[in-house]
């Protein structure tokens, strides 16, 4: 039982703390090479297809903005599931966050909108914790109930407070937010002063212009709250993997009976984790309200579920879920920028699947290798024969990306051992 509370095994890291910030020195090095390879492949696809939006700064900026709500929902799911509570209700908590942000924001500005979204999301988390931890309701059933309840509560409150409101609004939306939006910053030396990155991007040189577009997109006019959300990724890692609090919380998701025997307040830790989970999901809803400047019904559009998919894709770790959120945010931002550029993603998929096929062949997994080659050929045929995808398919691109990525990553996942199990003291 003592192994539960020792920093050993796959979660233990040694060496330079900076290199170990997300997944350890060796994994971080491989991740860096993987990112470099993705940028090179993207640059090659851009040159072949002629779709400059693939690596334009506007696409990258949109991807960053759209990845934040998904990443915050995934972070919320990380806290809950590392404590052993499956949180299918992330979507509902995001809905509550959007409504709370719209209600507080149209009256008192963006600061109140942030507080309102956090509070309403935390209330959703508290309901989920009450049902699962105290009353022992099945976690999936409780999460689905939260999703249904949140949509109904938002519509009910809108009918009461926004119908015939002198500031506008109605049963499906709030009045517009008042005051200025959160301030934005540009990184000194890259995007302030002479626009050197913008000039390099406009030359459309191979790789150089692509790197310039990516750097300009992530450094020019980035909101303060966006930077705060990004910093939450390493902060969450440090909290959960480098503090006693995080060790106790994670022990509740691995072996709650052993943690309980060692004095860890299991019920309290689960409550804290799920309430934090709801607050972070609600904060993701706040960002959606900030993007639109108003609360609208169905504003989340399934992003809570995509956040859950990013969490699973990231193997229940902060660095991995950040990569998943970035991928889904990129596909969402690209489909908003250009319908024809989405077709170029088929060429990117074909190249990546060929690499997967080679890797599977080296590992002597012939069936998987053949399947990857077959899908790669189909993707390449689609790229060569399709000019522009129908609008319905284009808007569904993030969801298709979710299904594709999960199907490729499903064989190397390890969820917390007690995730989703109802714990009762003395029964284990």
XYZ file of C-alpha atoms in Angstrom:
428
model
C 0.000 0.000 0.000
C 2.917 2.323 0.591
C 3.717 2.282 -3.097
C 0.699 4.480 -3.720
C 2.253 7.467 -1.997
C 5.824 7.121 -3.250
C 7.118 9.083 -6.214
C 8.290 6.021 -8.108
C 7.285 4.145 -11.221
C 6.222 5.786 -14.487
C 5.433 9.116 -12.849
C 8.914 9.537 -11.326
C 11.290 11.862 -13.187
C 14.971 12.688 -12.751
C 17.396 15.144 -14.261
C 16.825 18.705 -15.323
C 13.463 19.964 -13.960
C 13.036 22.182 -17.025
C 13.295 19.194 -19.354
C 11.002 17.188 -17.101
C 8.345 19.931 -17.064
C 5.761 17.885 -18.940
C 6.711 14.274 -19.612
C 10.333 13.736 -18.689
C 13.658 14.421 -20.356
C 13.640 11.640 -22.963
C 9.995 12.096 -23.858
C 10.375 15.849 -24.015
C 13.269 15.494 -26.433
C 11.217 13.189 -28.644
C 8.269 15.572 -28.412
C 10.432 18.466 -29.584
C 11.598 16.480 -32.596
C 8.000 15.490 -33.297
C 6.878 19.136 -33.250
C 9.720 20.113 -35.577
C 8.740 17.282 -37.908
C 5.092 18.378 -37.926
C 6.065 21.956 -38.838
C 8.293 20.684 -41.671
C 5.510 18.435 -43.008
C 2.987 21.287 -42.736
C 5.357 23.536 -44.662
C 5.729 20.901 -47.372
C 1.946 20.423 -47.592
C 1.488 24.203 -47.839
C 3.936 24.441 -50.737
C 2.431 21.456 -52.579
C -1.199 22.516 -52.111
C -0.665 26.279 -52.366
C -2.900 26.786 -49.304
C -1.021 29.468 -47.381
C -3.663 29.490 -44.639
C -2.235 26.237 -43.322
C 0.550 28.065 -41.471
C -0.637 31.682 -41.608
C -0.453 33.740 -38.426
C -4.209 34.348 -38.549
C -4.903 30.609 -38.571
C -2.451 29.979 -35.734
C -3.944 32.841 -33.687
C -7.449 31.459 -34.240
C -6.247 27.978 -33.323
C -4.738 29.272 -30.083
C -7.921 31.114 -29.188
C -10.138 28.122 -29.937
C -7.818 25.643 -28.222
C -8.044 27.447 -24.867
C -11.666 26.454 -24.026
C -10.959 22.849 -25.023
C -7.736 22.821 -23.019
C -9.438 24.235 -19.930
C -12.184 21.610 -20.144
C -9.511 18.921 -20.503
C -7.628 20.310 -17.487
C -10.850 20.166 -15.513
C -11.305 16.549 -16.513
C -7.698 15.846 -15.490
C -8.278 17.012 -11.904
C -11.461 14.951 -11.547
C -10.187 11.761 -13.144
C -6.836 11.832 -11.386
C -8.911 11.773 -8.188
C -10.904 8.814 -9.496
C -14.081 10.584 -10.678
C -15.035 10.301 -14.347
C -16.390 13.661 -15.459
C -18.646 13.195 -18.469
C -20.395 16.390 -17.342
C -17.682 18.751 -18.626
C -20.009 19.914 -21.385
C -22.731 20.815 -18.901
C -20.286 22.641 -16.657
C -19.073 24.629 -19.662
C -22.704 25.519 -20.446
C -23.171 26.764 -16.890
C -19.930 28.730 -17.253
C -21.095 30.420 -20.444
C -24.408 31.395 -18.863
C -22.749 32.691 -15.695
C -20.269 34.708 -17.742
C -23.018 36.216 -19.892
C -25.191 37.103 -16.906
C -22.416 38.741 -14.880
C -20.597 40.222 -17.882
C -23.495 42.246 -19.287
C -23.913 43.917 -15.900
C -20.389 44.425 -14.542
C -17.824 43.747 -17.291
C -15.262 41.087 -18.117
C -13.899 40.661 -14.583
C -17.350 39.783 -13.287
C -17.896 37.537 -16.315
C -14.809 35.540 -15.353
C -15.946 35.243 -11.744
C -19.485 34.300 -12.783
C -18.293 31.578 -15.137
C -15.961 30.097 -12.530
C -18.707 30.125 -9.894
C -21.403 28.536 -12.060
C -18.979 25.892 -13.336
C -17.889 25.102 -9.779
C -21.539 24.655 -8.787
C -21.896 22.100 -11.577
C -18.806 20.320 -10.258
C -20.222 20.365 -6.731
C -23.436 18.704 -7.951
C -21.396 16.019 -9.703
C -19.286 15.430 -6.586
C -22.394 15.250 -4.389
C -23.950 12.624 -6.641
C -20.852 10.476 -7.208
C -18.841 10.796 -3.998
C -21.575 11.114 -1.371
C -24.484 9.187 -2.887
C -22.478 6.739 -5.003
C -24.279 7.422 -8.285
C -22.627 5.926 -11.347
C -20.202 8.544 -12.678
C -21.359 8.339 -16.279
C -25.020 8.575 -15.325
C -24.331 11.600 -13.134
C -22.290 13.285 -15.879
C -24.996 12.787 -18.486
C -27.553 14.154 -16.020
C -25.389 17.236 -15.450
C -25.237 17.852 -19.205
C -29.003 17.626 -19.578
C -29.693 19.635 -16.428
C -27.263 22.412 -17.357
C -28.909 23.037 -20.721
C -32.332 23.152 -19.096
C -31.196 25.480 -16.297
C -29.566 27.873 -18.779
C -32.736 28.049 -20.871
C -34.946 28.467 -17.788
C -32.829 31.290 -16.345
C -32.661 33.017 -19.727
C -36.451 32.984 -20.015
C -36.750 34.563 -16.564
C -33.971 37.168 -16.758
C -33.515 38.025 -20.445
C -37.050 38.119 -21.822
C -38.127 41.763 -22.137
C -34.778 42.850 -20.695
C -34.264 46.589 -21.400
C -30.616 45.895 -22.380
C -31.609 43.328 -24.990
C -31.253 39.563 -25.021
C -33.893 36.868 -25.143
C -34.573 33.228 -24.375
C -31.488 32.097 -26.319
C -28.969 34.838 -25.579
C -27.912 37.420 -23.025
C -27.424 41.150 -23.519
C -24.000 42.036 -24.895
C -21.077 42.280 -22.474
C -20.278 45.781 -21.238
C -16.876 47.449 -21.143
C -13.635 46.519 -22.845
C -12.453 42.944 -23.319
C -9.418 41.636 -21.394
C -6.182 43.344 -22.504
C -3.908 41.745 -25.094
C -0.105 41.685 -25.256
C 2.553 41.185 -27.928
C 5.885 39.559 -27.204
C 8.672 42.190 -27.325
C 11.163 41.637 -30.117
C 8.878 39.409 -32.163
C 5.569 41.142 -32.818
C 6.003 44.656 -31.439
C 7.641 47.414 -33.440
C 8.502 46.584 -37.084
C 6.514 43.557 -38.213
C 9.501 41.440 -39.246
C 7.620 38.175 -38.774
C 4.728 39.462 -40.866
C 7.123 40.423 -43.663
C 8.791 37.001 -43.590
C 5.410 35.292 -43.601
C 4.332 37.266 -46.662
C 7.311 35.980 -48.679
C 5.904 32.418 -48.580
C 9.335 30.827 -48.407
C 9.488 27.163 -47.507
C 9.778 26.589 -43.759
C 11.099 30.098 -42.978
C 7.749 31.756 -43.728
C 5.927 28.919 -41.987
C 7.951 29.304 -38.795
C 7.450 33.069 -38.969
C 3.683 32.606 -39.313
C 3.542 30.252 -36.344
C 5.653 32.557 -34.153
C 3.622 35.611 -35.114
C 0.348 33.798 -34.439
C 1.342 32.813 -30.896
C 3.013 36.107 -29.974
C 0.958 38.917 -31.530
C -1.975 40.429 -29.633
C -2.433 37.472 -27.295
C -4.977 38.066 -24.533
C -3.801 38.178 -20.929
C -6.316 35.519 -19.957
C -5.108 33.332 -22.823
C -1.570 33.555 -21.444
C -2.936 32.724 -17.989
C -4.726 29.666 -19.370
C -1.521 28.505 -21.087
C 0.436 28.900 -17.857
C -2.117 26.709 -16.115
C -0.660 23.734 -18.027
C 2.773 23.716 -16.344
C 1.198 24.950 -13.090
C -1.098 21.922 -13.075
C 1.836 19.606 -13.683
C 3.785 21.128 -10.814
C 0.754 20.972 -8.517
C -0.223 17.369 -9.262
C 3.242 15.821 -9.716
C 5.498 17.938 -7.524
C 3.499 18.649 -4.354
C 2.162 16.590 -1.467
C -1.349 17.766 -2.309
C -1.047 16.435 -5.848
C 0.378 13.123 -4.648
C -2.547 12.647 -2.279
C -5.054 13.603 -4.983
C -3.573 11.178 -7.498
C -3.459 8.406 -4.902
C -7.250 8.725 -4.603
C -7.525 7.857 -8.271
C -5.076 4.953 -8.157
C -5.890 3.158 -4.881
C -8.271 5.063 -2.600
C -8.368 2.292 0.012
C -4.588 2.393 0.430
C -4.633 6.199 0.510
C -7.363 6.136 3.145
C -5.352 3.728 5.284
C -2.439 6.192 5.186
C -4.525 9.107 6.408
C -5.487 10.766 3.127
C -9.001 12.317 3.365
C -10.273 10.576 0.242
C -13.787 12.023 0.193
C -12.527 15.560 0.743
C -9.870 15.257 -1.946
C -12.432 13.988 -4.431
C -14.748 16.895 -3.642
C -11.929 19.418 -4.072
C -10.839 17.856 -7.365
C -14.328 17.761 -8.897
C -15.159 21.322 -7.824
C -11.865 22.518 -9.379
C -12.804 20.484 -12.458
C -16.123 22.304 -12.755
C -14.519 25.704 -12.232
C -11.957 25.087 -14.990
C -14.654 23.866 -17.386
C -16.688 26.956 -16.521
C -13.649 29.093 -17.273
C -13.521 27.463 -20.696
C -17.105 28.634 -21.178
C -16.048 32.159 -20.195
C -13.581 32.226 -23.101
C -16.347 31.316 -25.525
C -18.387 34.252 -24.241
C -15.384 36.558 -24.597
C -14.863 35.437 -28.207
C -18.476 36.233 -29.148
C -18.981 39.154 -26.748
C -22.284 37.607 -25.682
C -23.796 34.424 -24.264
C -25.710 32.286 -26.756
C -27.535 29.005 -26.301
C -25.535 25.941 -27.442
C -22.406 28.105 -27.495
C -20.207 25.237 -26.333
C -21.111 23.137 -29.420
C -19.716 19.931 -27.913
C -16.371 21.408 -26.835
C -16.705 19.806 -23.414
C -16.756 16.384 -25.075
C -13.804 17.352 -27.286
C -11.982 18.428 -24.118
C -12.654 14.971 -22.684
C -11.261 13.475 -25.901
C -8.155 15.698 -25.579
C -7.701 14.417 -22.026
C -7.858 10.793 -23.182
C -5.591 11.498 -26.164
C -3.103 13.117 -23.769
C -3.067 9.979 -21.592
C -4.323 11.893 -18.561
C -1.254 14.158 -18.426
C -1.063 17.981 -18.793
C 1.413 18.051 -21.680
C -0.494 15.465 -23.672
C -3.872 17.123 -23.243
C -2.338 20.464 -24.257
C -1.162 18.848 -27.499
C -4.625 17.383 -28.052
C -6.328 20.712 -27.406
C -3.913 22.413 -29.802
C -4.668 19.857 -32.514
C -8.431 20.248 -32.167
C -8.138 24.025 -31.934
C -6.049 24.067 -35.116
C -8.578 22.010 -37.073
C -11.374 24.260 -35.796
C -9.485 27.465 -36.640
C -8.528 26.207 -40.101
C -12.081 25.320 -41.070
C -13.140 28.835 -40.093
C -10.381 30.430 -42.165
C -10.586 28.429 -45.407
C -12.777 25.626 -46.742
C -10.242 24.707 -49.421
C -7.391 24.520 -46.893
C -9.276 21.769 -45.070
C -8.881 19.618 -48.203
C -5.106 20.043 -47.904
C -5.347 18.343 -44.511
C -6.109 15.138 -46.422
C -2.586 15.276 -47.872
C -1.210 15.856 -44.369
C -3.197 12.865 -43.082
C -1.890 10.713 -45.941
C 1.743 11.594 -45.139
C 1.310 10.977 -41.411
C -0.435 7.655 -42.009
C 2.376 6.506 -44.263
C 4.772 7.235 -41.397
C 2.474 5.287 -39.057
C 2.398 2.385 -41.535
C 6.198 2.263 -41.690
C 6.411 2.331 -37.891
C 3.848 -0.476 -37.565
C 5.706 -2.511 -40.180
C 8.966 -2.133 -38.265
C 7.118 -3.346 -35.167
C 5.855 -6.310 -37.246
C 2.227 -5.311 -36.883
C 1.270 -6.129 -40.451
C -2.496 -5.736 -40.106
C -2.220 -2.243 -38.631
C 0.368 -1.305 -41.256
C -1.857 -2.404 -44.131
C -4.858 -0.560 -42.683
C -2.802 2.630 -42.324
C -1.641 2.368 -45.940
C -5.211 1.818 -47.157
C -6.515 4.882 -45.314
C -3.512 6.902 -46.539
C -4.311 5.981 -50.153
C -7.952 6.992 -49.619
C -6.886 10.326 -48.111
C -4.500 10.996 -50.992
C -7.230 10.180 -53.511
C -9.531 12.614 -51.730
C -6.893 15.356 -51.876
C -6.357 14.822 -55.616
C -10.039 14.681 -56.583
C -11.806 17.110 -54.189
C -11.561 20.865 -54.674
C -13.812 22.145 -51.879
C -15.620 20.134 -49.222
C -19.318 20.769 -48.497
C -19.892 23.270 -45.650
C -21.447 20.608 -43.406
C -18.377 18.384 -43.569
C -16.019 21.356 -43.128
C -17.755 22.476 -39.947
C -17.531 18.894 -38.662
C -13.737 18.808 -39.123
C -12.838 19.103 -35.378
C -15.135 16.193 -34.527
C -13.692 14.041 -37.320
C -10.204 14.909 -36.066
C -11.267 13.792 -32.596
C -12.400 10.385 -33.872
C -9.268 9.884 -35.987
C -6.831 10.800 -33.232
C -8.555 8.683 -30.604
C -8.579 5.681 -32.932
C -4.797 6.013 -33.426
C -3.970 6.672 -29.764
C -6.326 4.172 -28.134
C -3.726 1.371 -27.830
C -1.265 3.233 -25.594
C -3.530 4.736 -22.960
C -3.388 4.212 -19.207
C -6.164 5.728 -17.155
C -5.975 5.962 -13.333
C -6.687 2.502 -11.928
C -9.635 3.530 -9.736
C -11.095 5.996 -12.224
C -14.878 5.705 -12.284
C -15.130 3.310 -9.333
C -17.485 4.141 -6.467
C -15.452 4.148 -3.254
C -16.910 3.321 0.134
C -14.672 3.249 3.196
C -14.279 -0.256 4.581
C -15.706 -2.056 1.532
C -12.357 -2.614 -0.228
